mmCIF file of C-alpha atoms in Angstrom:
data_model
loop_
_atom_site.group_PDB
_atom_site.id
_atom_site.type_symbol
_atom_site.label_atom_id
_atom_site.label_comp_id
_atom_site.label_asym_id
_atom_site.label_seq_id
_atom_site.Cartn_x
_atom_site.Cartn_y
_atom_site.Cartn_z
ATOM 1 C CA MET T 1 -35.202 -41.151 38.686
ATOM 2 C CA PHE T 2 -35.386 -43.786 35.990
ATOM 3 C CA LYS T 3 -37.407 -41.442 33.788
ATOM 4 C CA VAL T 4 -34.826 -38.675 34.270
ATOM 5 C CA ARG T 5 -32.000 -40.993 33.232
ATOM 6 C CA ILE T 6 -33.955 -42.121 30.174
ATOM 7 C CA LEU T 7 -34.577 -38.481 29.236
ATOM 8 C CA ALA T 8 -30.901 -37.591 29.685
ATOM 9 C CA LEU T 9 -29.829 -40.530 27.555
ATOM 10 C CA ALA T 10 -32.319 -39.526 24.886
ATOM 11 C CA VAL T 11 -30.983 -35.956 24.859
ATOM 12 C CA MET T 12 -27.396 -37.228 24.597
ATOM 13 C CA ALA T 13 -28.323 -39.555 21.769
ATOM 14 C CA ALA T 14 -29.955 -36.675 19.940
ATOM 15 C CA MET T 15 -26.819 -34.539 20.423
ATOM 16 C CA LEU T 16 -24.647 -37.362 19.139
ATOM 17 C CA LEU T 17 -26.781 -37.558 16.049
ATOM 18 C CA LEU T 18 -27.080 -33.809 15.471
ATOM 19 C CA PHE T 19 -23.722 -32.506 16.736
ATOM 20 C CA PRO T 20 -21.235 -35.383 16.889
ATOM 21 C CA GLY T 21 -18.296 -33.022 16.520
ATOM 22 C CA ILE T 22 -19.179 -31.080 19.674
ATOM 23 C CA VAL T 23 -20.088 -34.025 21.921
ATOM 24 C CA MET T 24 -17.127 -36.166 20.961
ATOM 25 C CA GLY T 25 -14.742 -33.213 20.842
ATOM 26 C CA GLN T 26 -13.946 -33.863 17.206
ATOM 27 C CA GLN T 27 -14.107 -31.652 14.140
ATOM 28 C CA VAL T 28 -16.668 -32.423 11.480
ATOM 29 C CA PRO T 29 -15.475 -33.098 7.930
ATOM 30 C CA PRO T 30 -14.195 -29.963 6.204
ATOM 31 C CA HIS T 31 -15.953 -27.707 3.753
ATOM 32 C CA ILE T 32 -14.110 -27.950 0.435
ATOM 33 C CA SER T 33 -14.616 -25.575 -2.488
ATOM 34 C CA ALA T 34 -13.049 -25.740 -5.928
ATOM 35 C CA VAL T 35 -12.793 -22.006 -6.614
ATOM 36 C CA SER T 36 -12.622 -20.916 -10.249
ATOM 37 C CA ALA T 37 -10.916 -17.571 -9.681
ATOM 38 C CA THR T 38 -10.768 -14.533 -11.956
ATOM 39 C CA ILE T 39 -9.601 -10.936 -11.545
ATOM 40 C CA ASP T 40 -11.448 -8.357 -13.634
ATOM 41 C CA GLY T 41 -12.941 -11.277 -15.553
ATOM 42 C CA GLU T 42 -9.576 -12.803 -16.500
ATOM 43 C CA ALA T 43 -8.473 -16.196 -15.189
ATOM 44 C CA VAL T 44 -5.774 -15.824 -12.557
ATOM 45 C CA ALA T 45 -2.239 -17.013 -13.181
ATOM 46 C CA ASP T 46 -1.042 -20.310 -11.757
ATOM 47 C CA GLY T 47 0.322 -19.798 -8.259
ATOM 48 C CA THR T 48 -2.201 -17.103 -7.296
ATOM 49 C CA GLU T 49 -3.348 -17.563 -3.708
ATOM 50 C CA VAL T 50 -7.057 -17.702 -2.880
ATOM 51 C CA THR T 51 -7.924 -17.296 0.802
ATOM 52 C CA ALA T 52 -11.234 -17.927 2.598
ATOM 53 C CA TRP T 53 -12.517 -15.779 5.485
ATOM 54 C CA ILE T 54 -15.235 -16.190 8.119
ATOM 55 C CA ASP T 55 -16.053 -13.423 10.617
ATOM 56 C CA GLY T 56 -12.936 -11.496 9.645
ATOM 57 C CA GLU T 57 -10.567 -14.419 10.236
ATOM 58 C CA GLN T 58 -8.722 -16.390 7.559
ATOM 59 C CA VAL T 59 -9.914 -19.987 7.738
ATOM 60 C CA GLY T 60 -8.453 -21.581 4.621
ATOM 61 C CA SER T 61 -6.418 -21.077 1.478
ATOM 62 C CA GLY T 62 -5.499 -22.687 -1.814
ATOM 63 C CA ILE T 63 -3.158 -22.067 -4.736
ATOM 64 C CA SER T 64 -4.613 -21.666 -8.201
ATOM 65 C CA GLU T 65 -3.613 -24.170 -10.856
ATOM 66 C CA GLY T 66 -5.255 -24.043 -14.241
ATOM 67 C CA GLY T 67 -7.511 -21.275 -12.968
ATOM 68 C CA VAL T 68 -8.891 -23.341 -10.067
ATOM 69 C CA ALA T 69 -7.859 -23.291 -6.397
ATOM 70 C CA VAL T 70 -9.051 -26.011 -4.018
ATOM 71 C CA VAL T 71 -9.812 -24.339 -0.681
ATOM 72 C CA ARG T 72 -10.296 -26.504 2.412
ATOM 73 C CA ILE T 73 -11.970 -25.017 5.486
ATOM 74 C CA ASP T 74 -11.789 -27.044 8.689
ATOM 75 C CA GLY T 75 -14.233 -26.200 11.451
ATOM 76 C CA ASP T 76 -16.858 -27.426 13.854
ATOM 77 C CA ALA T 77 -20.629 -27.203 13.982
ATOM 78 C CA SER T 78 -20.454 -23.551 15.047
ATOM 79 C CA PHE T 79 -19.419 -22.686 11.472
ATOM 80 C CA THR T 80 -22.670 -24.055 10.038
ATOM 81 C CA GLY T 81 -24.481 -21.487 7.903
ATOM 82 C CA LYS T 82 -21.763 -18.853 8.174
ATOM 83 C CA THR T 83 -20.801 -16.777 5.165
ATOM 84 C CA ILE T 84 -17.439 -17.441 3.524
ATOM 85 C CA SER T 85 -15.811 -14.552 1.678
ATOM 86 C CA PHE T 86 -12.819 -14.934 -0.615
ATOM 87 C CA VAL T 87 -9.717 -12.900 -1.418
ATOM 88 C CA VAL T 88 -8.087 -13.585 -4.786
ATOM 89 C CA GLY T 89 -4.493 -12.442 -5.199
ATOM 90 C CA GLY T 90 -5.023 -9.727 -2.585
ATOM 91 C CA PHE T 91 -8.300 -8.477 -4.099
ATOM 92 C CA ALA T 92 -11.705 -8.968 -2.495
ATOM 93 C CA GLY T 93 -13.961 -11.448 -4.267
ATOM 94 C CA GLU T 94 -17.473 -10.417 -5.251
ATOM 95 C CA GLU T 95 -19.131 -13.789 -4.545
ATOM 96 C CA THR T 96 -19.563 -15.583 -1.208
ATOM 97 C CA ASP T 97 -20.235 -19.175 -0.163
ATOM 98 C CA THR T 98 -21.895 -20.771 2.885
ATOM 99 C CA TRP T 99 -20.120 -23.201 5.207
ATOM 100 C CA GLU T 100 -21.928 -26.552 5.356
ATOM 101 C CA GLN T 101 -21.561 -28.997 8.216
ATOM 102 C CA GLY T 102 -20.502 -32.484 7.268
ATOM 103 C CA GLY T 103 -18.106 -31.599 4.513
ATOM 104 C CA HIS T 104 -18.638 -31.635 0.809
ATOM 105 C CA ALA T 105 -16.904 -30.957 -2.461
ATOM 106 C CA ASP T 106 -18.708 -28.192 -4.327
ATOM 107 C CA ALA T 107 -18.973 -28.193 -8.032
ATOM 108 C CA GLU T 108 -16.637 -25.561 -9.424
ATOM 109 C CA PHE T 109 -17.490 -22.306 -7.641
ATOM 110 C CA ALA T 110 -16.760 -19.088 -9.566
ATOM 111 C CA VAL T 111 -15.314 -16.095 -7.718
ATOM 112 C CA ASN T 112 -14.440 -12.887 -9.536
ATOM 113 C CA ALA T 113 -12.370 -10.182 -7.868
ATOM 114 C CA SER T 114 -12.018 -6.584 -8.981
ATOM 115 C CA SER T 115 -8.584 -4.959 -8.991
ATOM 116 C CA SER T 116 -10.253 -1.862 -7.525
ATOM 117 C CA MET T 117 -11.428 -3.804 -4.452
ATOM 118 C CA VAL T 118 -8.392 -4.371 -2.261
ATOM 119 C CA ALA T 119 -8.998 -6.513 0.792
ATOM 120 C CA GLY T 120 -8.205 -5.050 4.188
ATOM 121 C CA SER T 121 -6.224 -2.055 5.330
ATOM 122 C CA ALA T 122 -3.005 -1.012 3.598
ATOM 123 C CA MET T 123 -0.035 -0.958 5.983
ATOM 124 C CA VAL T 124 2.565 1.811 5.869
ATOM 125 C CA ALA T 125 5.857 1.377 7.723
ATOM 126 C CA THR T 126 9.454 2.608 7.424
ATOM 127 C CA ALA T 127 12.824 1.129 6.496
ATOM 128 C CA TRP T 128 16.409 2.361 6.389
ATOM 129 C CA ALA T 129 18.866 2.615 3.497
ATOM 130 C CA GLY T 130 22.237 4.098 4.357
ATOM 131 C CA LEU T 131 21.534 7.259 6.350
ATOM 132 C CA SER T 132 17.949 7.689 5.115
ATOM 133 C CA GLN T 133 14.673 6.383 6.526
ATOM 134 C CA TYR T 134 11.843 5.990 4.019
ATOM 135 C CA LEU T 135 8.269 4.699 3.696
ATOM 136 C CA VAL T 136 7.485 1.085 2.761
ATOM 137 C CA ASP T 137 4.368 -1.073 2.769
ATOM 138 C CA GLY T 138 3.706 -3.909 5.192
ATOM 139 C CA ASP T 139 5.969 -6.212 3.160
ATOM 140 C CA GLY T 140 8.884 -3.760 3.053
ATOM 141 C CA MET T 141 8.334 -2.624 -0.556
ATOM 142 C CA THR T 142 9.396 0.961 -1.256
ATOM 143 C CA LEU T 143 6.664 3.585 -1.692
ATOM 144 C CA TYR T 144 7.043 6.638 -3.924
ATOM 145 C CA LEU T 145 5.446 10.018 -4.563
ATOM 146 C CA PHE T 146 5.071 11.639 -7.991
ATOM 147 C CA THR T 147 5.883 15.355 -8.146
ATOM 148 C CA ASN T 148 3.492 15.808 -11.091
ATOM 149 C CA ASP T 149 0.594 14.944 -8.764
ATOM 150 C CA THR T 150 -1.377 17.572 -6.880
ATOM 151 C CA GLN T 151 -0.625 17.398 -3.167
ATOM 152 C CA GLY T 152 -3.689 17.500 -0.954
ATOM 153 C CA ALA T 153 -3.207 20.439 1.395
ATOM 154 C CA GLY T 154 -5.129 23.367 2.843
ATOM 155 C CA GLY T 155 -8.494 21.766 2.185
ATOM 156 C CA ALA T 156 -7.627 20.878 -1.422
ATOM 157 C CA ASP T 157 -7.934 17.234 -2.452
ATOM 158 C CA ALA T 158 -4.983 15.199 -3.679
ATOM 159 C CA VAL T 159 -5.109 14.412 -7.395
ATOM 160 C CA SER T 160 -3.161 11.659 -9.173
ATOM 161 C CA ALA T 161 -1.587 12.558 -12.508
ATOM 162 C CA CYS T 162 -0.636 8.910 -13.145
ATOM 163 C CA THR T 163 -3.767 7.848 -15.016
ATOM 164 C CA SER T 164 -2.638 6.281 -18.302
ATOM 165 C CA ASP T 165 -2.411 2.500 -18.613
ATOM 166 C CA GLY T 166 1.340 2.742 -19.195
ATOM 167 C CA CYS T 167 1.908 4.851 -16.094
ATOM 168 C CA MET T 168 -0.210 2.636 -13.875
ATOM 169 C CA GLN T 169 1.486 -0.522 -15.122
ATOM 170 C CA ALA T 170 4.892 0.923 -14.250
ATOM 171 C CA TRP T 171 3.744 2.709 -11.085
ATOM 172 C CA PRO T 172 0.849 0.792 -9.487
ATOM 173 C CA PRO T 173 -0.932 2.863 -6.829
ATOM 174 C CA LEU T 174 -0.965 1.715 -3.204
ATOM 175 C CA LEU T 175 -4.645 0.823 -2.810
ATOM 176 C CA THR T 176 -6.569 0.069 0.361
ATOM 177 C CA GLY T 177 -9.895 -1.500 1.244
ATOM 178 C CA SER T 178 -10.295 0.538 4.442
ATOM 179 C CA ASP T 179 -8.469 3.262 6.347
ATOM 180 C CA PRO T 180 -4.693 2.729 6.005
ATOM 181 C CA THR T 181 -2.686 1.799 9.080
ATOM 182 C CA ALA T 182 0.673 3.125 10.295
ATOM 183 C CA VAL T 183 2.835 0.266 11.587
ATOM 184 C CA GLU T 184 4.335 0.788 15.036
ATOM 185 C CA GLN T 185 8.089 0.118 15.003
ATOM 186 C CA PRO T 186 9.466 0.604 18.520
ATOM 187 C CA GLU T 187 12.969 -0.191 17.269
ATOM 188 C CA TYR T 188 12.963 3.140 15.398
ATOM 189 C CA ARG T 189 12.806 6.612 16.918
ATOM 190 C CA THR T 190 10.626 7.792 14.011
ATOM 191 C CA ASN T 191 7.686 5.800 12.640
ATOM 192 C CA ALA T 192 5.183 6.350 9.861
ATOM 193 C CA ASP T 193 2.846 9.101 11.093
ATOM 194 C CA ALA T 194 -0.772 7.937 11.283
ATOM 195 C CA ASP T 195 -1.950 11.562 11.183
ATOM 196 C CA MET T 196 -0.339 11.991 7.748
ATOM 197 C CA LEU T 197 -2.157 9.007 6.248
ATOM 198 C CA GLY T 198 -5.191 9.622 4.084
ATOM 199 C CA THR T 199 -6.952 8.378 0.975
ATOM 200 C CA LEU T 200 -8.249 9.564 -2.363
ATOM 201 C CA VAL T 201 -10.841 7.885 -4.551
ATOM 202 C CA ARG T 202 -9.197 7.646 -7.944
ATOM 203 C CA ALA T 203 -11.111 9.400 -10.724
ATOM 204 C CA ASP T 204 -10.364 6.490 -13.101
ATOM 205 C CA GLY T 205 -12.337 4.071 -10.937
ATOM 206 C CA LYS T 206 -9.273 1.991 -10.006
ATOM 207 C CA GLY T 207 -10.012 2.122 -6.292
ATOM 208 C CA THR T 208 -9.035 4.027 -3.163
ATOM 209 C CA GLN T 209 -5.394 5.138 -3.078
ATOM 210 C CA VAL T 210 -3.365 5.818 0.056
ATOM 211 C CA THR T 211 -1.895 9.292 0.540
ATOM 212 C CA TYR T 212 0.824 10.486 2.917
ATOM 213 C CA ASN T 213 1.141 14.152 3.817
ATOM 214 C CA GLY T 214 -1.297 14.700 0.954
ATOM 215 C CA TRP T 215 0.824 12.879 -1.655
ATOM 216 C CA PRO T 216 -0.599 9.781 -3.409
ATOM 217 C CA LEU T 217 1.666 6.745 -2.878
ATOM 218 C CA TYR T 218 2.855 4.287 -5.536
ATOM 219 C CA TYR T 219 4.989 1.180 -6.083
ATOM 220 C CA TYR T 220 7.486 0.715 -8.911
ATOM 221 C CA VAL T 221 7.057 -2.415 -11.011
ATOM 222 C CA ARG T 222 10.804 -3.165 -11.206
ATOM 223 C CA ASP T 223 11.203 -3.214 -7.430
ATOM 224 C CA LEU T 224 11.064 -6.968 -6.874
ATOM 225 C CA ALA T 225 12.103 -7.329 -3.240
ATOM 226 C CA ALA T 226 12.047 -5.426 0.014
ATOM 227 C CA GLY T 227 14.824 -2.830 -0.011
ATOM 228 C CA ASP T 228 14.740 -2.255 -3.787
ATOM 229 C CA ALA T 229 14.429 1.439 -4.724
ATOM 230 C CA ILE T 230 14.968 1.344 -8.488
ATOM 231 C CA GLY T 231 12.089 3.780 -8.950
ATOM 232 C CA GLN T 232 14.047 6.668 -7.419
ATOM 233 C CA TYR T 233 14.523 8.748 -10.566
ATOM 234 C CA GLY T 234 13.000 11.612 -12.542
ATOM 235 C CA PRO T 235 9.844 12.994 -10.885
ATOM 236 C CA TRP T 236 9.514 9.916 -8.643
ATOM 237 C CA TYR T 237 10.869 10.032 -5.101
ATOM 238 C CA ALA T 238 10.976 7.862 -2.006
ATOM 239 C CA VAL T 239 9.217 9.476 0.946
ATOM 240 C CA ALA T 240 10.638 10.392 4.352
ATOM 241 C CA PRO T 241 8.565 9.690 7.508
ATOM 242 C CA HIS T 242 7.993 13.440 7.989
ATOM 243 C CA GLY T 243 6.316 13.551 4.573
ATOM 244 C CA SER T 244 8.914 15.158 2.339
ATOM 245 C CA LEU T 245 10.598 13.575 -0.661
ATOM 246 C CA LEU T 246 14.057 12.060 -0.387
ATOM 247 C CA VAL T 247 16.742 13.242 -2.795
ATOM 248 C CA GLY T 248 19.234 10.545 -3.716
ATOM 249 C CA GLY T 249 20.314 8.052 -6.332
ATOM 250 C CA SER T 250 19.992 9.610 -9.775
ATOM 251 C CA ASN T 251 17.587 12.257 -8.462
ATOM 252 C CA VAL T 252 18.250 15.885 -7.650
ATOM 253 C CA ALA T 253 16.044 18.371 -5.861
ATOM 254 C CA PRO T 254 12.907 18.929 -7.997
ATOM 255 C CA ALA T 255 11.286 22.079 -9.327
ATOM 256 C CA ALA T 256 14.466 24.166 -9.461
ATOM 257 C CA GLY T 257 14.103 27.385 -11.467
ATOM 258 C CA GLU T 258 16.131 28.043 -14.631
ATOM 259 C CA SER T 259 19.666 29.176 -13.972
ATOM 260 C CA GLY T 260 20.439 32.849 -14.625
ATOM 261 C CA ALA T 261 23.235 34.109 -16.887
ATOM 262 C CA MET T 262 26.681 33.074 -15.752
ATOM 263 C CA ALA T 263 27.890 36.692 -15.620
ATOM 264 C CA GLY T 264 26.343 40.098 -16.024
ATOM 265 C CA GLU T 265 27.197 42.481 -18.869
ATOM 266 C CA THR T 266 30.283 44.665 -18.437
ATOM 267 C CA GLY T 267 29.334 48.064 -17.019
ATOM 268 C CA ALA T 268 30.050 51.355 -18.870
ATOM 269 C CA SER T 269 33.348 53.105 -18.160
ATOM 270 C CA GLY T 270 33.167 55.988 -15.707
ATOM 271 C CA ALA T 271 33.766 59.669 -16.795
ATOM 272 C CA LYS T 272 37.313 61.069 -16.666
ATOM 273 C CA GLY T 273 37.920 63.033 -13.488
ATOM 274 C CA ASP T 274 38.588 66.845 -13.400
ATOM 275 C CA LYS T 275 42.155 68.152 -13.395
ATOM 276 C CA GLY T 276 43.518 68.611 -9.904
ATOM 277 C CA ASP T 277 44.544 72.012 -8.364
ATOM 278 C CA THR T 278 48.164 73.239 -8.548
ATOM 279 C CA GLY T 279 50.178 72.206 -5.535
ATOM 280 C CA ALA T 280 51.337 74.767 -2.900
ATOM 281 C CA ALA T 281 54.766 76.477 -3.195
ATOM 282 C CA GLY T 282 57.688 74.789 -1.481
ATOM 283 C CA SER T 283 59.384 76.240 1.648
ATOM 284 C CA ALA T 284 62.285 78.775 1.385
ATOM 285 C CA GLY T 285 65.860 77.462 1.400
ATOM 286 C CA SER T 286 68.192 77.950 4.419
ATOM 287 C CA ALA T 287 70.461 81.140 4.690
ATOM 288 C CA GLY T 288 74.018 81.024 3.329
#
């Protein structure tokens, strides 16, 4: 019995030394990384959020200042050796780190993200403006289609015609890192239709763009808050949940043919009719 107790105490002492956080019910010191963050090789702007992820769950975050974000990840011994991935300003980072038990402050750790690598699944939902329901992203920002694009239909692939730097700066595409998701909104009779969601791989290498009813979806750079729809003009239209464009604002129905002449030419005068027959003789007068 004495030997058993000694062995148990020895095992407990070993656990206290090796895994103090588990035995004492306390967390071990955090893993801290000073992340030098870039997007497409350019230092991120101050205020850009950098988030850390383990096993698909966000476990820490930091705000970039001077190009560096300090990211603190609390955890216990079960995190030891696990891979940490980073998301920089919504874009997936190319480098990873490893969680170390006991806590430490890494030397500056560089993470570059590509603007073509969006983290996670794009969310598509709906919102209302006046009497119209239209598509928005997961943050309520209006989504648009471009009538100059090629709609994917009948086995044909969707093709984006917005490929110049100027167009993409004004009309950023809705990109996704995996299959897009339709948000369920039980408060509305009509929701975004998951069966209408799709993707296209942009030919310019800018990533995977979300489509709806075959139309590539875009933002407008001057829409600054949920509910803004400043981009509703020209060949750009908000999108109804059933997949058609919404006419409104300064827009009219697209692709109308040229108007015909206001009036036809005056027709030729008809021929003069033939002379009529002589009328019948009148009746005889009454007797005197």
